[in-house]
Short mmCIF file of C-alpha atoms in Angstrom, two decimals:
data_model
loop_
_atom_site.label_atom_id
_atom_site.label_comp_id
_atom_site.label_asym_id
_atom_site.label_seq_id
_atom_site.Cartn_x
_atom_site.Cartn_y
_atom_site.Cartn_z
CA HIS A 1 -2.41 -46.04 -5.85
CA ARG A 2 -2.44 -44.38 -2.42
CA THR A 3 1.04 -42.95 -2.97
CA LEU A 4 0.00 -41.49 -6.32
CA ALA A 5 -3.16 -39.97 -4.79
CA LEU A 6 -1.15 -38.33 -1.99
CA TYR A 7 1.42 -37.07 -4.48
CA ARG A 8 -1.27 -35.43 -6.59
CA LEU A 9 -2.83 -33.85 -3.51
CA GLY A 10 0.54 -32.54 -2.33
CA GLU A 11 1.29 -31.14 -5.76
CA SER A 12 -2.02 -29.26 -5.93
CA LEU A 13 -1.60 -27.93 -2.37
CA VAL A 14 1.92 -26.67 -3.10
CA GLN A 15 0.66 -24.82 -6.17
CA ALA A 16 -2.12 -23.20 -4.13
CA GLY A 17 -1.39 -19.70 -2.88
CA ASP A 18 -3.49 -18.38 -0.05
CA GLN A 19 -5.88 -20.09 2.35
CA THR A 20 -8.85 -19.98 -0.04
CA GLU A 21 -6.91 -21.63 -2.87
CA THR A 22 -5.56 -24.27 -0.46
CA ILE A 23 -9.07 -25.20 0.71
CA ALA A 24 -10.39 -25.31 -2.86
CA ALA A 25 -7.54 -27.63 -3.93
CA ALA A 26 -8.12 -29.94 -0.94
CA VAL A 27 -11.88 -30.09 -1.53
CA ARG A 28 -11.40 -30.97 -5.20
CA ALA A 29 -8.86 -33.70 -4.41
CA VAL A 30 -10.89 -35.37 -1.64
CA GLU A 31 -14.11 -35.26 -3.64
CA ALA A 32 -12.42 -36.85 -6.65
CA GLN A 33 -10.66 -39.54 -4.61
CA PHE A 34 -13.53 -40.59 -2.34
CA ARG A 35 -16.55 -39.71 -4.48
CA THR A 36 -18.00 -37.64 -1.67
CA ARG A 37 -19.13 -34.13 -0.91
CA VAL A 38 -16.66 -32.19 1.19
CA THR A 39 -16.99 -29.14 3.42
CA VAL A 40 -14.17 -27.42 5.30
CA TYR A 41 -15.02 -25.40 8.40
CA LEU A 42 -12.64 -22.73 9.71
CA PRO A 43 -12.80 -20.91 13.08
CA ASN A 44 -13.30 -17.20 13.60
CA HIS A 45 -11.26 -15.17 16.08
CA GLU A 46 -13.49 -16.42 18.91
CA GLY A 47 -12.87 -20.08 18.07
CA ARG A 48 -16.36 -20.66 16.65
CA LEU A 49 -16.53 -22.44 13.29
CA GLU A 50 -17.83 -20.37 10.42
CA SER A 51 -20.01 -21.65 7.59
CA GLY A 52 -18.17 -24.29 5.59
CA TYR A 53 -16.24 -23.94 2.36
CA GLY A 54 -17.41 -26.51 -0.17
CA GLN A 55 -20.55 -27.92 -1.76
CA THR A 56 -22.39 -29.35 1.24
CA PRO A 57 -24.93 -27.02 2.89
CA ALA A 58 -23.91 -26.26 6.45
CA ALA A 59 -26.91 -27.61 8.40
CA GLU A 60 -27.21 -26.56 12.03
CA ASP A 61 -26.78 -30.09 13.40
CA GLN A 62 -23.67 -30.60 11.25
CA GLN A 63 -22.27 -27.33 12.50
CA GLY A 64 -22.63 -28.61 16.05
CA VAL A 65 -20.82 -31.89 15.30
CA ALA A 66 -18.09 -29.99 13.47
CA GLN A 67 -17.66 -27.70 16.48
CA TRP A 68 -17.32 -30.73 18.80
CA ALA A 69 -14.64 -32.26 16.55
CA PHE A 70 -12.80 -28.93 16.50
CA ASP A 71 -12.99 -28.33 20.26
CA HIS A 72 -11.87 -31.88 21.19
CA GLY A 73 -9.47 -32.50 18.30
CA GLN A 74 -11.15 -35.87 17.58
CA ALA A 75 -13.05 -37.37 14.67
CA ALA A 76 -16.83 -37.38 15.10
CA GLY A 77 -19.94 -38.36 13.19
CA GLN A 78 -20.60 -41.29 10.90
CA GLY A 79 -18.44 -44.37 11.58
CA THR A 80 -17.03 -43.05 14.87
CA GLY A 81 -17.93 -43.51 18.52
CA VAL A 82 -19.07 -39.88 18.83
CA LEU A 83 -22.46 -38.92 17.39
CA PRO A 84 -22.42 -41.85 14.92
CA ALA A 85 -25.99 -41.06 13.76
CA SER A 86 -24.70 -38.03 11.89
CA LYS A 87 -24.92 -38.20 8.09
CA ALA A 88 -21.31 -37.05 7.68
CA LEU A 89 -17.86 -37.77 9.02
CA PHE A 90 -15.98 -34.87 10.64
CA LEU A 91 -12.18 -34.92 10.78
CA PRO A 92 -10.21 -32.28 12.69
CA LEU A 93 -7.44 -30.65 10.66
CA LYS A 94 -4.52 -30.70 13.09
CA GLY A 95 -1.41 -28.63 12.52
CA VAL A 96 1.71 -28.15 14.57
CA ARG A 97 0.17 -25.18 16.37
CA GLY A 98 -3.19 -26.80 17.07
CA THR A 99 -6.44 -27.60 15.27
CA LEU A 100 -6.95 -25.35 12.25
CA GLY A 101 -10.41 -26.43 11.18
CA VAL A 102 -12.65 -29.40 10.41
CA MET A 103 -13.25 -31.35 7.21
CA SER A 104 -16.63 -33.03 6.77
CA LEU A 105 -17.41 -35.77 4.22
CA GLN A 106 -20.82 -36.97 3.13
CA SER A 107 -21.52 -39.58 0.42
CA GLU A 108 -24.73 -40.73 -1.24
CA GLU A 109 -23.17 -44.14 -1.97
CA GLY A 110 -22.33 -44.99 1.61
CA PRO A 111 -19.18 -44.47 3.69
CA LEU A 112 -16.36 -45.72 1.46
CA TRP A 113 -13.85 -44.55 4.08
CA GLN A 114 -14.85 -47.31 6.53
CA GLU A 115 -12.35 -49.68 4.96
CA PRO A 116 -8.98 -49.46 6.84
CA ASP A 117 -6.97 -48.58 3.74
CA GLN A 118 -9.44 -45.92 2.69
CA ARG A 119 -9.69 -44.51 6.22
CA HIS A 120 -5.90 -44.32 6.48
CA LEU A 121 -5.71 -42.56 3.11
CA LEU A 122 -8.44 -40.14 4.15
CA GLU A 123 -6.60 -39.27 7.35
CA SER A 124 -3.44 -38.70 5.31
CA PHE A 125 -5.40 -36.33 3.05
CA ALA A 126 -6.62 -34.46 6.15
CA ASN A 127 -3.09 -34.22 7.56
CA GLN A 128 -1.73 -32.92 4.25
CA THR A 129 -4.52 -30.34 4.10
CA ALA A 130 -3.84 -29.23 7.68
CA LEU A 131 -0.14 -28.75 6.98
CA ALA A 132 -0.92 -26.78 3.81
CA LEU A 133 -3.39 -24.57 5.69
CA GLU A 134 -0.80 -23.94 8.38
CA ARG A 135 1.78 -23.08 5.74
CA ALA A 136 -0.66 -20.62 4.13
CA SER A 137 -1.41 -19.10 7.54
CA LEU A 138 2.29 -18.69 8.34
CA SER A 139 2.87 -17.15 4.92
CA ALA A 140 0.03 -14.65 5.51
CA GLU A 141 1.43 -13.80 8.95
CA ALA A 142 4.91 -13.30 7.50
CA HIS A 143 3.48 -11.03 4.80
CA ALA A 144 1.57 -9.03 7.41
CA ALA A 145 4.73 -8.76 9.51
CA ARG A 146 6.68 -7.48 6.49
CA LEU A 147 4.01 -4.88 5.78
CA GLN A 148 4.02 -3.82 9.41
CA ALA A 149 7.81 -3.53 9.38
CA GLU A 150 7.66 -1.45 6.20
CA ARG A 151 5.01 0.82 7.73
CA GLU A 152 7.13 1.22 10.84
CA GLU A 153 10.17 2.06 8.72
CA VAL A 154 8.22 4.65 6.73
CA ARG A 155 6.77 6.09 9.94
CA ASN A 156 10.17 6.33 11.61
CA THR A 157 11.75 7.83 8.50
CA LEU A 158 8.90 10.30 8.20
CA LEU A 159 9.14 11.31 11.85
CA SER A 160 12.91 11.68 11.62
CA SER A 161 12.75 13.69 8.41
CA VAL A 162 9.83 15.88 9.41
CA SER A 163 11.17 16.52 12.91
CA HIS A 164 14.46 17.69 11.39
CA ASP A 165 12.78 19.86 8.78
CA LEU A 166 10.42 21.37 11.37
CA ARG A 167 13.07 21.87 14.04
CA THR A 168 15.28 24.01 11.77
CA PRO A 169 12.70 26.70 10.91
CA LEU A 170 11.33 26.60 14.46
CA ALA A 171 14.81 27.30 15.81
CA GLY A 172 15.15 30.22 13.38
CA ILE A 173 11.75 31.66 14.30
CA THR A 174 12.41 31.27 18.02
CA GLY A 175 15.86 32.84 17.79
CA SER A 176 14.68 35.83 15.75
CA ALA A 177 11.58 36.39 17.89
CA THR A 178 13.62 36.18 21.11
CA THR A 179 16.13 38.69 19.79
CA LEU A 180 13.34 41.11 18.85
CA MET A 181 11.57 40.78 22.21
CA GLU A 182 14.76 41.26 24.23
CA ASP A 183 15.97 44.15 22.09
CA PRO A 184 16.85 47.07 24.40
CA GLY A 185 16.94 49.43 21.44
CA VAL A 186 20.32 48.34 20.12
CA LEU A 187 19.01 46.86 16.84
CA THR A 188 18.68 49.19 13.89
CA ALA A 189 15.51 49.40 11.84
CA ALA A 190 17.20 47.43 9.06
CA GLU A 191 18.23 44.67 11.47
CA ARG A 192 14.71 44.44 12.89
CA THR A 193 13.30 44.23 9.38
CA ALA A 194 15.78 41.46 8.53
CA LEU A 195 14.77 39.45 11.61
CA LEU A 196 11.08 39.87 10.79
CA GLY A 197 11.82 38.74 7.24
CA SER A 198 13.62 35.68 8.59
CA ILE A 199 10.60 34.80 10.75
CA GLN A 200 8.35 35.18 7.73
CA ASP A 201 10.57 33.00 5.52
CA GLU A 202 10.91 30.23 8.12
CA ALA A 203 7.16 30.27 8.79
CA PHE A 204 6.54 29.94 5.06
CA ARG A 205 8.97 27.01 4.96
CA MET A 206 7.06 25.28 7.77
CA HIS A 207 3.78 25.99 6.00
CA ARG A 208 5.08 24.39 2.80
CA LEU A 209 6.24 21.26 4.65
CA ILE A 210 2.96 20.77 6.50
CA SER A 211 0.98 21.46 3.31
CA ASN A 212 3.03 18.83 1.48
CA LEU A 213 2.35 16.28 4.22
CA LEU A 214 -1.38 16.97 4.12
CA ASP A 215 -1.48 16.92 0.31
CA LEU A 216 0.37 13.59 0.22
CA THR A 217 -2.02 12.08 2.77
CA ARG A 218 -5.06 13.24 0.80
CA LEU A 219 -3.63 11.98 -2.51
CA GLU A 220 -2.78 8.54 -1.09
CA SER A 221 -6.16 8.16 0.61
CA GLY A 222 -7.98 9.02 -2.62
CA SER A 223 -10.05 11.65 -0.82
CA ILE A 224 -9.20 14.43 -3.30
CA GLN A 225 -12.05 15.24 -5.68
CA LEU A 226 -10.74 16.86 -8.85
CA LYS A 227 -12.51 20.02 -9.98
CA ARG A 228 -11.76 19.67 -13.67
CA GLU A 229 -12.02 22.73 -15.87
CA TRP A 230 -10.33 24.21 -18.90
CA ILE A 231 -7.51 26.54 -17.81
CA PRO A 232 -5.01 28.53 -19.91
CA ALA A 233 -1.59 26.97 -19.39
CA GLU A 234 0.08 30.38 -19.10
CA GLU A 235 -2.31 31.32 -16.29
CA VAL A 236 -1.44 28.21 -14.25
CA ILE A 237 2.29 28.73 -14.74
CA GLY A 238 2.11 32.44 -13.94
CA SER A 239 0.19 31.79 -10.74
CA ALA A 240 2.66 29.07 -9.72
CA LEU A 241 5.65 31.38 -10.28
CA ASN A 242 3.99 34.11 -8.20
CA HIS A 243 3.72 31.69 -5.26
CA LEU A 244 7.31 30.49 -5.31
CA GLY A 245 8.31 32.85 -2.51
CA GLN A 246 11.89 33.55 -1.53
CA ILE A 247 13.39 30.63 -3.45
CA GLY A 248 12.40 32.23 -6.75
CA GLU A 249 13.73 35.71 -5.97
CA GLY A 250 16.55 36.78 -8.26
CA ARG A 251 16.36 33.61 -10.37
CA GLU A 252 15.76 33.57 -14.11
CA ILE A 253 12.80 31.41 -15.16
CA GLN A 254 12.15 31.16 -18.89
CA PHE A 255 8.81 30.08 -20.39
CA HIS A 256 8.04 28.90 -23.90
CA SER A 257 4.85 27.48 -25.44
CA ASP A 258 4.20 26.15 -28.92
CA HIS A 259 0.75 27.73 -28.81
CA PRO A 260 0.11 30.72 -26.53
CA ALA A 261 -3.54 29.72 -26.15
CA THR A 262 -2.85 26.16 -24.94
CA LEU A 263 -5.51 24.96 -22.50
CA LEU A 264 -5.12 22.39 -19.71
CA ARG A 265 -8.03 20.26 -18.49
CA GLY A 266 -7.70 19.68 -14.78
CA ASP A 267 -7.87 20.98 -11.23
CA SER A 268 -6.29 24.45 -11.23
CA VAL A 269 -5.19 24.29 -7.57
CA LEU A 270 -3.49 20.91 -7.95
CA LEU A 271 -1.88 21.80 -11.29
CA GLU A 272 -0.50 24.98 -9.73
CA GLN A 273 0.90 22.94 -6.84
CA LEU A 274 2.46 20.55 -9.35
CA LEU A 275 4.28 23.41 -11.12
CA ILE A 276 5.39 24.97 -7.83
CA ASN A 277 6.96 21.71 -6.65
CA LEU A 278 8.69 21.03 -9.98
CA VAL A 279 10.12 24.53 -10.35
CA GLU A 280 11.15 24.64 -6.67
CA ASN A 281 12.99 21.39 -7.16
CA ALA A 282 14.76 22.68 -10.25
CA LEU A 283 15.77 25.89 -8.49
CA LYS A 284 17.14 24.07 -5.44
CA PHE A 285 19.38 21.74 -7.41
CA SER A 286 20.76 24.02 -10.11
CA PRO A 287 23.35 26.85 -10.12
CA PRO A 288 21.83 30.23 -9.11
CA ASP A 289 23.29 31.92 -12.19
CA GLN A 290 21.62 29.47 -14.59
CA PRO A 291 17.98 29.70 -15.74
CA VAL A 292 15.18 27.20 -15.21
CA GLU A 293 13.11 26.60 -18.32
CA ILE A 294 9.42 25.69 -18.64
CA GLN A 295 8.15 24.47 -22.00
CA ILE A 296 4.67 23.44 -23.09
CA HIS A 297 4.11 21.28 -26.14
CA GLY A 298 0.63 20.43 -27.37
CA THR A 299 0.09 17.04 -28.99
CA GLY A 300 -2.87 15.45 -30.67
CA LYS A 301 -3.78 13.58 -27.49
CA GLY A 302 -2.73 15.93 -24.71
CA VAL A 303 -0.21 18.43 -23.39
CA SER A 304 3.41 17.89 -22.40
CA ILE A 305 4.95 20.18 -19.75
CA LEU A 306 8.75 20.16 -19.42
CA VAL A 307 10.67 21.71 -16.52
CA SER A 308 14.43 21.65 -17.08
CA ASP A 309 17.48 23.10 -15.33
CA HIS A 310 21.26 23.19 -15.68
CA GLY A 311 22.14 21.26 -12.53
CA SER A 312 24.13 18.06 -12.15
CA GLY A 313 21.14 15.90 -13.10
CA ILE A 314 19.81 12.71 -11.56
CA PRO A 315 22.27 9.84 -10.99
CA GLU A 316 21.72 6.90 -13.31
CA GLY A 317 19.38 4.30 -11.84
CA LEU A 318 17.48 6.75 -9.64
CA GLU A 319 15.16 8.12 -12.33
CA THR A 320 12.10 6.41 -10.83
CA ARG A 321 13.15 6.40 -7.16
CA ILE A 322 13.07 10.21 -6.97
CA PHE A 323 9.26 9.95 -6.96
CA GLU A 324 9.23 7.78 -3.83
CA LYS A 325 8.17 9.27 -0.51
CA LEU A 326 11.02 10.57 1.65
CA PHE A 327 13.65 9.65 -0.93
CA ARG A 328 16.45 12.16 -1.42
CA VAL A 329 19.32 11.82 -3.89
CA HIS A 330 21.62 13.57 -1.44
CA ARG A 331 21.13 12.52 2.18
CA GLY A 332 20.77 15.50 4.44
CA GLY A 333 19.93 17.71 1.49
CA ALA A 334 17.22 20.32 1.32
CA GLY A 335 13.60 19.26 1.67
CA ALA A 336 11.85 16.28 3.17
CA GLY A 337 11.67 14.23 -0.02
CA LEU A 338 7.94 14.79 -0.48
CA GLY A 339 7.69 17.28 -3.34
CA LEU A 340 8.15 14.88 -6.27
CA ALA A 341 6.00 12.20 -4.60
CA ILE A 342 3.18 14.77 -4.50
CA CYS A 343 3.85 15.65 -8.15
CA GLN A 344 3.44 12.02 -9.12
CA GLY A 345 0.21 11.75 -7.12
CA ILE A 346 -1.25 14.86 -8.80
CA VAL A 347 -0.28 13.68 -12.29
CA ARG A 348 -1.75 10.22 -11.71
CA ALA A 349 -4.96 11.77 -10.37
CA HIS A 350 -5.21 13.50 -13.76
CA ASP A 351 -4.56 10.20 -15.60
CA GLY A 352 -1.19 11.51 -16.75
CA HIS A 353 2.42 10.38 -16.65
CA ILE A 354 5.49 11.95 -15.09
CA GLN A 355 9.16 11.07 -15.63
#
C-alpha cells in the first residue's frame, strides 16, 4: 500500500511542470492519502516564508512555527518535541542544496501520522516533494540561463554587426572630410562635389541603420501606437520610392494595381517604411539591369502587396528565417539583417501577414 502511494505521488510529481504545478500535485496527494489539510510554505529571497500554498489559512502563529522548522531544518508542531501545542505538524522540505520550504498538515480527525508506518510514509512524501521542487527549481534556472545565453548571443551579434555597419560609413565620412579640409587647392570642383556627395551618402546610410535599430526596438517593445487612416496605395508607394535615395537611382521600378483607387487602412509612416525596406532589399539582391516590380491586388477581405525582383531568390529552407533579426542569407553581405525583421513587425502590427 505504501509503495503504491509513493508510486502515485512520484508519477504526479513527474507530470507536473513548474513549481506551482509541483506544489499543487503534492498537496492533492498528501491530502488524499492522510485525510488532512495541507499547506506548503516557500521562502522569499530574504529567507522569510511567504503565505502558504494550499487550503489551510496561514495563521500568524502557524507562520512562526513554519519559519522555525525552515530555519532549523527540523520537524516542529503537533507530535514533536518542538512547540507540540501547535494544531499542525510542520515538516521541512529538504533538498540536496538545502531546505526548500515547509509542509504543514492539520487534521480534524486527529493526527493519523503518529503511527510509525504513517509517519514514515509522510516523511517519504515530504522527501519526494522536496526533490520534485528542487528539480523544478533547477529546470527554471536552466531555462533562465538559456534565455540569458540567447540574449547575450543576440547582443554580441548585434554589436558586431552594427559596429561593422557603422564603422564603414564613418570611415568614408572621415576620409572624405579629411581630404576636403586638407585640400591645398589641388582638388577640382567636380572632385570636391564627389567627396561631398560621398559624405552625404554615407551619412544617409548611417541614418538608415540607426533608424532601423530604433524602429525594431519600438516594434518589439509594443510602444508604437498606430495612427490608422485610409490612404491611397499609390500615394504610399510613390512616397516610399521618393525616399529610396541613392540605391534607387538609375533602377527601373515598375508599378501595377488592379484598381488605381485602392485604399490601404493603416499608419502611413509605417507602411511607407515597409515599402522602402522591401524595395531596398529587392534592389540590393537583383541585377542592376533588371526591374523591380510592385503589384497591388485587392481582395474581398484586404489588400495584397507584392514586391518581386529578378535576383537569385531565397535558398530553400530559409523562407521564414529571412525575417529573423540579424539574419543574412549571405554572411558579410550588405545590410545589418534588420530590414525584413522590421517589415514583419510592421505587418504584424497591422494584423497582416508577410511571406
